[in-house]
XYZ file of C-alpha atoms in Angstrom:
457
model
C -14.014 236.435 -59.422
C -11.019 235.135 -57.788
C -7.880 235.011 -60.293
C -6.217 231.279 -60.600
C -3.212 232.484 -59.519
C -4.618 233.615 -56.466
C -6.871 229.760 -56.281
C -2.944 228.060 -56.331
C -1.785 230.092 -53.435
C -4.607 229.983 -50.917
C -3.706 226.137 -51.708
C -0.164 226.622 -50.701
C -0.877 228.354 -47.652
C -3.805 225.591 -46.739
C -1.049 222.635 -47.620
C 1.284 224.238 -45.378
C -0.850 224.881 -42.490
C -0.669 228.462 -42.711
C -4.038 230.092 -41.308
C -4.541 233.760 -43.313
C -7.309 234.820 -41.155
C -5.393 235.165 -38.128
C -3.798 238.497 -39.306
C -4.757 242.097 -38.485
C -4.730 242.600 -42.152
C -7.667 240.017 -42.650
C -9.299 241.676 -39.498
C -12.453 243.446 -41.889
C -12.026 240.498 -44.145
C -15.819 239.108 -44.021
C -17.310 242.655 -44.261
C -14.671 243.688 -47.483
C -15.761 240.371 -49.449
C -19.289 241.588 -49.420
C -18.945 244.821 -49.879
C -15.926 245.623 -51.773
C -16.202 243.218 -54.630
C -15.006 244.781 -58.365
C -17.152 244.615 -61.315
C -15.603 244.281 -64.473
C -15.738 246.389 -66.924
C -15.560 245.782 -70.570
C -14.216 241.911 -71.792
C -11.375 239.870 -70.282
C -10.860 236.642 -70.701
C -8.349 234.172 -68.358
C -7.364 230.990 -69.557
C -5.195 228.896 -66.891
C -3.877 225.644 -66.549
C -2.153 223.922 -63.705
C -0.097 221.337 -65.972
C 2.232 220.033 -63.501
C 1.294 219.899 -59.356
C 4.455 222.174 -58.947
C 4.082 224.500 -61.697
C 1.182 226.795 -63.292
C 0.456 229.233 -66.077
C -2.064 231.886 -66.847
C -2.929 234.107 -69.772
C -4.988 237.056 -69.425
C -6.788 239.217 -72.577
C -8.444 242.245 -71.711
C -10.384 245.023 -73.974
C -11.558 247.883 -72.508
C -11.367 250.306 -75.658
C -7.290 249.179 -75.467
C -6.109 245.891 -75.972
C -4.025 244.817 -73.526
C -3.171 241.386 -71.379
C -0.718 239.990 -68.784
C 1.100 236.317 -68.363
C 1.546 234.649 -65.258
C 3.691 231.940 -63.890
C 3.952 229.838 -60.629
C 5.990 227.597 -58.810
C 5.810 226.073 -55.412
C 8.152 223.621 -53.914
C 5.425 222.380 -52.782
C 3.835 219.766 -54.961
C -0.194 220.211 -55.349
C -0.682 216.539 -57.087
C -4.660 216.335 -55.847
C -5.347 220.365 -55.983
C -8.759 220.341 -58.520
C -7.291 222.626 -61.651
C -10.078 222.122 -64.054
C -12.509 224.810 -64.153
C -15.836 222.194 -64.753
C -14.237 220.359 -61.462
C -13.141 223.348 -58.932
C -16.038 224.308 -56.446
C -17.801 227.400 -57.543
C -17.582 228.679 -54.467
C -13.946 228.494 -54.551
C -13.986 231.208 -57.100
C -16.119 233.750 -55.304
C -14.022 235.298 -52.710
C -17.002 235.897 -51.417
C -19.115 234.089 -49.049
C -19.253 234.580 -45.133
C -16.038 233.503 -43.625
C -16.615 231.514 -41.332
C -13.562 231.986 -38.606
C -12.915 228.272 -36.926
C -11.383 226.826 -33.921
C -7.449 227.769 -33.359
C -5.157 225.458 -34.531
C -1.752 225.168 -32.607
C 1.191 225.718 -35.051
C 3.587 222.485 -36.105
C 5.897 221.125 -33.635
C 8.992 221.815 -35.269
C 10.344 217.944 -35.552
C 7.194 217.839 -37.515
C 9.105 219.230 -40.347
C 12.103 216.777 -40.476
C 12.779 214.509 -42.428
C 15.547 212.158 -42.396
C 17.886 209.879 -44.738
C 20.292 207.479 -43.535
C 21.133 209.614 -40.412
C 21.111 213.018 -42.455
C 18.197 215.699 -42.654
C 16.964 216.432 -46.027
C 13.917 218.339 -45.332
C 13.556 221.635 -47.310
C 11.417 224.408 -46.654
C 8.746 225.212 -48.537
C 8.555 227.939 -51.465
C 6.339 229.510 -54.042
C 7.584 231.762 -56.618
C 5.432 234.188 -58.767
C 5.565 236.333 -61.739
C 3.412 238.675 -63.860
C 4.165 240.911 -66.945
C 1.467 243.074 -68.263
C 1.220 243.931 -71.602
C 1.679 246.531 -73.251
C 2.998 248.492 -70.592
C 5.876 246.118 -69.573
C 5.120 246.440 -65.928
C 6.748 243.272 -63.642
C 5.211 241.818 -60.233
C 7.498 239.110 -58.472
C 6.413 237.577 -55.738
C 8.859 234.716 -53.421
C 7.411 233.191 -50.334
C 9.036 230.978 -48.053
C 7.870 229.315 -44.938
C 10.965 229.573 -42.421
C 9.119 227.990 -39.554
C 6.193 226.148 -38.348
C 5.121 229.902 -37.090
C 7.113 232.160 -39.806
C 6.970 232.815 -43.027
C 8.674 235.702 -45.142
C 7.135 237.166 -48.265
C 8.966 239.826 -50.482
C 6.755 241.441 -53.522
C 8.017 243.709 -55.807
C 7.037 246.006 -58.936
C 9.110 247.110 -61.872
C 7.687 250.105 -63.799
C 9.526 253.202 -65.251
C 6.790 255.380 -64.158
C 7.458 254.549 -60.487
C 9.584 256.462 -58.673
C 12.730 255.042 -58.692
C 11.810 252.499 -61.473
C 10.055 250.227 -58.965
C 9.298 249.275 -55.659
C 10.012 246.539 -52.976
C 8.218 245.051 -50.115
C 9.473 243.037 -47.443
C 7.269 241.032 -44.734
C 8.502 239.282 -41.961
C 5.473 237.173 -40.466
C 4.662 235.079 -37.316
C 1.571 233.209 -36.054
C 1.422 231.263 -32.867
C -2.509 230.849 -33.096
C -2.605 232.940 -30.002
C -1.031 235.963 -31.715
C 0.320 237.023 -34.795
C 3.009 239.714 -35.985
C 3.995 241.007 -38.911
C 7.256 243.547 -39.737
C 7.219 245.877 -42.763
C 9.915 247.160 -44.924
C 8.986 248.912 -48.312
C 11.392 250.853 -50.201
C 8.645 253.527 -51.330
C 9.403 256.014 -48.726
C 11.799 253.766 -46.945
C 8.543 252.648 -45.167
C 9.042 250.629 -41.908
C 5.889 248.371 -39.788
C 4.765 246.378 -37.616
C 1.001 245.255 -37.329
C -0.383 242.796 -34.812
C -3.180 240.486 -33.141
C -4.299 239.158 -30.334
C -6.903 236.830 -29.444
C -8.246 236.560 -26.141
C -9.164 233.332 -24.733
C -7.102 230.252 -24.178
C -3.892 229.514 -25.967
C -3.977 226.392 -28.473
C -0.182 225.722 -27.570
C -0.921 225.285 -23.863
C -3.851 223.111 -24.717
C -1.938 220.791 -27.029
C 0.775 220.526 -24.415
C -2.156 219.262 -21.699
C -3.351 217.133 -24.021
C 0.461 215.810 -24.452
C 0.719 215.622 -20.749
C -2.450 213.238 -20.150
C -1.045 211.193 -22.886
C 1.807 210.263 -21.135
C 0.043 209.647 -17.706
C -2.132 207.220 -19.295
C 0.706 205.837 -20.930
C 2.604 205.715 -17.877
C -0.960 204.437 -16.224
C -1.168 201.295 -18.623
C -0.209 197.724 -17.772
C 3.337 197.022 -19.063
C 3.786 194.959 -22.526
C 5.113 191.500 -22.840
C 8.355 191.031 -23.494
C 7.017 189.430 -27.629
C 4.788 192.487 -27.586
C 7.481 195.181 -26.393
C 8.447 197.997 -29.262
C 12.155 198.337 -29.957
C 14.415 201.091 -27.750
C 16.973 202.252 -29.067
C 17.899 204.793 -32.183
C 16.744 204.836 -35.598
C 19.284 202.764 -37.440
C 20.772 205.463 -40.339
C 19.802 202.933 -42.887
C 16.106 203.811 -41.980
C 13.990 206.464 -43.771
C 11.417 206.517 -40.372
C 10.852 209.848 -38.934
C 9.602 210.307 -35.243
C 5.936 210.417 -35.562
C 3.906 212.196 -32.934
C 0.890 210.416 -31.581
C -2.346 212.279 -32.724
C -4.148 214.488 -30.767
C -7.626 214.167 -29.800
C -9.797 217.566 -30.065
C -10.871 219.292 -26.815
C -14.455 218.253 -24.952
C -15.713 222.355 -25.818
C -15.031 224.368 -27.852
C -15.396 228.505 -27.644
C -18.477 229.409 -28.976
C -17.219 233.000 -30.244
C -13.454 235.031 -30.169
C -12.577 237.928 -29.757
C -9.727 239.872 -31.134
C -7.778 242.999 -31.051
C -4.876 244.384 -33.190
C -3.074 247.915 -34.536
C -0.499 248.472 -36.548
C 2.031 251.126 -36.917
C 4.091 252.336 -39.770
C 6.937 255.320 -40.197
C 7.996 256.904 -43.444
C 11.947 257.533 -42.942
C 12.201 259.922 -45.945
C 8.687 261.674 -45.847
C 9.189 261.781 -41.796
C 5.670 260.884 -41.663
C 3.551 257.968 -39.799
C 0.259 256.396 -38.952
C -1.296 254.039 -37.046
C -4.648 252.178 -36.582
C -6.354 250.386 -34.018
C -8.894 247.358 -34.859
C -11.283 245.082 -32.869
C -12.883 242.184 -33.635
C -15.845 239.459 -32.548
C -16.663 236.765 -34.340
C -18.592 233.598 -33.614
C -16.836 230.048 -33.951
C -18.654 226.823 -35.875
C -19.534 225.634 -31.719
C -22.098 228.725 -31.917
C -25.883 227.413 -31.753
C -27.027 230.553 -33.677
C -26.549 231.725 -36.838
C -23.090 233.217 -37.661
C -21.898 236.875 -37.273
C -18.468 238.926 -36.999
C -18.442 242.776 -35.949
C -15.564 244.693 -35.977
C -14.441 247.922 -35.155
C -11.158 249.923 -36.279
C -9.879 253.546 -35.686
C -7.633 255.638 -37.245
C -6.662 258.449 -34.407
C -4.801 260.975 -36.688
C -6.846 260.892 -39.404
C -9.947 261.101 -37.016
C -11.550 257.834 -39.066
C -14.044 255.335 -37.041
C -14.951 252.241 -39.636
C -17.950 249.962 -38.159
C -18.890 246.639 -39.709
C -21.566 244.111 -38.866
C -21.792 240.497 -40.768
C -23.628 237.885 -40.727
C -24.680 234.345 -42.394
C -29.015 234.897 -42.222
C -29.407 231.611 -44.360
C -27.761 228.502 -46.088
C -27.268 230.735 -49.094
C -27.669 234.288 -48.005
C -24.920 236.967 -46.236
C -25.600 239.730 -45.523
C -23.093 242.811 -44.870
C -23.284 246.305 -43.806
C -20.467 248.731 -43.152
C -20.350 252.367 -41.067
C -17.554 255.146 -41.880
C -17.399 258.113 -39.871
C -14.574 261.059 -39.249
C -14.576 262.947 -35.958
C -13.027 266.062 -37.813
C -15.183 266.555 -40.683
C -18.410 265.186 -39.166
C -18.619 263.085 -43.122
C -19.943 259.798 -42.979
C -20.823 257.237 -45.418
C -22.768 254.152 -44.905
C -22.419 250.966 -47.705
C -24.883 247.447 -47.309
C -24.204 244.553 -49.347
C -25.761 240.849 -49.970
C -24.982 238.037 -51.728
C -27.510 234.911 -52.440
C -26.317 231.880 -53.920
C -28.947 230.259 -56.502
C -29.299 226.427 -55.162
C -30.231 223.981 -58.063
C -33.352 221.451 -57.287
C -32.900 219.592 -54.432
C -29.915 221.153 -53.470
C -30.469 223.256 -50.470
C -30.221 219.955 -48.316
C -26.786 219.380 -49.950
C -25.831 222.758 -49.535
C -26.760 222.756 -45.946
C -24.503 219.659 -45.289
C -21.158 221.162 -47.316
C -22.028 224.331 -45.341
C -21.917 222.346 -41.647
C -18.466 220.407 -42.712
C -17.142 223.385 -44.156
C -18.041 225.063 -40.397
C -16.950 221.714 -38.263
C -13.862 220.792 -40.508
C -11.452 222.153 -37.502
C -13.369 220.827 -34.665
C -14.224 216.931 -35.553
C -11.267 216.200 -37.783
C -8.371 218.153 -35.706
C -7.300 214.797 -34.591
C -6.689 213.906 -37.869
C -4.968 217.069 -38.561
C -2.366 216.864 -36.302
C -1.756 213.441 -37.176
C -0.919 214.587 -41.080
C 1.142 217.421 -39.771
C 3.298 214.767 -37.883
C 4.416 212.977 -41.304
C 6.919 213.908 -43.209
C 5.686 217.212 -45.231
C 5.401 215.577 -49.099
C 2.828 212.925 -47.330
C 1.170 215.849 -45.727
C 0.825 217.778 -48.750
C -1.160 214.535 -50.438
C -2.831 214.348 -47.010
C -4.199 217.988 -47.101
C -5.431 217.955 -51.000
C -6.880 214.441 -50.211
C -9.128 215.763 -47.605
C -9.913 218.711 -49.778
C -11.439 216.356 -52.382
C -13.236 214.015 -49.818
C -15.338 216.924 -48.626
C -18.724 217.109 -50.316
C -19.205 218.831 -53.822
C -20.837 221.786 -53.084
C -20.702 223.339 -57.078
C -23.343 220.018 -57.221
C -25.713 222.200 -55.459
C -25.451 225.551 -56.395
C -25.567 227.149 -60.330
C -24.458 230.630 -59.494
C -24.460 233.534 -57.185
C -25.813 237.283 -57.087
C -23.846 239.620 -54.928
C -25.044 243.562 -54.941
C -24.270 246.815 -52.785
C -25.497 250.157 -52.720
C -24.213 253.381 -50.455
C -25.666 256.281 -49.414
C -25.198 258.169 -52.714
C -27.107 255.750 -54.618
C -24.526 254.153 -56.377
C -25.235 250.444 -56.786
C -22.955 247.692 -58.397
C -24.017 244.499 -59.393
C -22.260 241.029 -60.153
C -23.521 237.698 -61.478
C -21.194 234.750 -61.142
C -21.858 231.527 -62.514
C -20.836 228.612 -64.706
C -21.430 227.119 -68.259
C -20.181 223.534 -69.102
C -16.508 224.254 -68.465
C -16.506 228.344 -68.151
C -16.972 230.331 -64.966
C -18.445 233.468 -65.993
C -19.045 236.952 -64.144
C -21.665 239.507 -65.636
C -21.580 243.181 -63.533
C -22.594 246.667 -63.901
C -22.314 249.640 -61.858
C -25.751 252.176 -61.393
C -25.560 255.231 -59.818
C -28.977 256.750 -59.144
C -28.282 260.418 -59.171
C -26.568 260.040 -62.698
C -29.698 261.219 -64.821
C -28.935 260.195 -68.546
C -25.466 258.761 -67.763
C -26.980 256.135 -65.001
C -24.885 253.190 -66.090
C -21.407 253.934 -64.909
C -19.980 250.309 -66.236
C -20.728 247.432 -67.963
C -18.433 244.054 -68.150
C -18.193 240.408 -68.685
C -15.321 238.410 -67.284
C -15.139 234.590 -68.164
C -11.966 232.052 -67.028
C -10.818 228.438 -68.561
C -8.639 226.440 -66.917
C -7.621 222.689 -66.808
């Protein structure tokens, strides 16, 4: 079940116009959200509350033989004032990480005068920021989290630990990152190890900047093409008098005739320990199809670790309105071990709701494609309008949690060991029953056993 904490900041980065799939660290994304999903074990309960659209709290009890717990806090510059908080009124699917994701059409970045904003001749833009905390109880251990967008293509995240039985008392991690839709970069810095990295990927195909500058290009030479105005019917030339609160406003865009019907992608990342004097690196590949597929959907990838001798093979795809399938290949050149882990998940439709379903599904799989031109026409206001923009479009799409009442997600490997997970909701609770069965366990079959169940308003 995805935390609330975690809810609020795929919001942020959605608000913002930041795109998390286009990382190599999403790369096997699809494949680990149906196959690596936790059970719980034993009870925890979350109770969360969003009580201001800049600010949110969460409380988390746990028993698992110990007592224990952890709060939570949240702020974003970034005001959320449409963002659904209320458990009985969030999508269902919105709390299953789950679900096959569905890679859409690039997006080019923000033009940067996007971002400005100005006030009597001054700019008084800000960029945007989220700040997180979380103390667990009882063993007093900190995470802090600050992220702030720079640019319309970088953002830079630091995320630390505090914990006396870390080395050093703690750790820190640094990340530098960049997206231009046609590539993406990240640089590493983490003070376990003095660790330094830089990951990247690129996707083949045209470049959404390029395109968005044609489209820019016709737009003038049909402008230029027009009949002139009359002199009543003219616009006024001339600057923005200081006393006005107008920023420049660039026309919208409209989408592109066709559209890619698939992409594909390749990445690798590199890291160095300076103290350990020891390094790594991996190399990843990726093919997904887009929403302007006529078949069903499907993403393989493929990444290789060449000094550890590791080859990782995974093959996704969307067979039905509610069912993914998932199934993943591990093999090491050096030891000749191999491991091989397959995963569903089905979503349980309510009556008459596969229909419904089927239509949330299509706009959820169009939404970049038909409504891009009214995309980049939010991105071109002034970024507190876009904000309202963004969470008003998220409520106009259709209720999906109308037409589904839960959803089963299992996996087994090749040793037999199976986990389970039921996720549903009750009135105003979203609930998650799992277990964890290995098959070669004789008497002690049942390996786990938990409930997890989160309020929030």
């Amino acid at each position: 079940m995805l935390d609330f904490m975690d809810y609020v900041q795929i919001a942020f980065y959605e608000a913002s116009h930041w795109n998390l799939d286009n990382s190599y660290g999403t790369l096997t994304a699809t494949a680990r959200s149906l196959l690596d999903f936790p059970t719980p074990l034993g009870l925890r309960l979350h109770v969360s509350s969003l009580s201001t659209p800049n600010f949110a709290t969460s409380y988390t009890l746990a028993s698992t033989g110990l007592l224990s717990g952890s709060l939570s806090y949240l702020y974003t510059s970034l005001a959320l004032p449409l963002l659904p908080s209320a458990s009985r009124a969030i999508h269902l699917q919105s709390y299953v990480p789950g679900s096959y994701r569905q890679l859409t059409a690039q997006r080019p970045p923000d033009e940067p005068q996007w971002w400005e904003i100005w006030h009597r001749g001054r700019r008084i833009d800000r960029r945007d920021a989220l700040l997180y905390g979380r103390l667990f109880l009882p063993r007093s251990t900190l995470e802090a989290l600050y992220l702030r967008r720079m640019t319309p293509t970088t953002q830079i995240k630091v995320s630390c630990v505090s914990d006396s039985r870390l080395p050093n008392g703690g750790t820190v991690l640094a990340c530098l990152q960049q997206d231009t839709g046609k590539w993406s970069a990240e640089y590493i810095y983490s003070t376990d190890s003095a660790l330094l990295g830089v990951r990247g990927l690129y996707n083949f195909g045209p470049d959404p900047r390029i395109r968005r500058q044609q489209q820019q290009d016709e737009g003038s030479s049909s402008i230029s093409a027009s009949p002139p105005l009359s002199a009543d019917s003219k616009p006024a030339v001339g600057p923005i008098p200081e006393n006005d609160d107008r920023a420049p406003i660039s026309p919208p865009l409209s989408p592109p005739a066709t559209e890619s019907p698939s992409r594909f992608s390749a990445g690798c990342e590199l890291y160095y320990g300076l103290l350990n004097k020891s390094g790594g690196m991996s190399i990843g590949l990726r093919f997904a199809t887009l929403p302007a597929h006529s078949g069903f959907p499907y993403t393989m990838t493929l990444t290789l670790n060449p000094l550890m001798g590791s080859l990782s093979s995974t093959y996704s795809v969307r067979a039905g309105r509610s069912l993914s399938l998932s199934t993943r290949f591990d093999f090491n050149v050096y030891s000749y071990e191999s491991e091989v882990l397959m995963g569903m998940e089905l979503w349980r439709l309510k009556q008459g709701g596969g229909e419904r379903l089927g239509r949330a599904t299509n706009e959820q799989l169009k939404r970049a494609t038909p409504k891009e031109e009214e995309e980049d026409y939010a991105a071109a206001r002034p970024k507190p309008e876009r904000a309202a923009a963004a969470a008003a479009a998220q409520r106009e799409e259709f209720d999906a949690s109308d037409a589904t009442s839960g959803c089963l997600k299992a996996k087994i490997d090749h040793r037999g060991a199976i986990g389970v997970l039921w996720q549903g909701r009750v009135k105003e609770l979203v609930y998650s029953l799992g277990a964890g069965v290995d098959l070669r366990g004789g008497k002690d079959m049942i390996t786990g056993v938990g409930v997890e169940v989160q309020y929030s308003s």
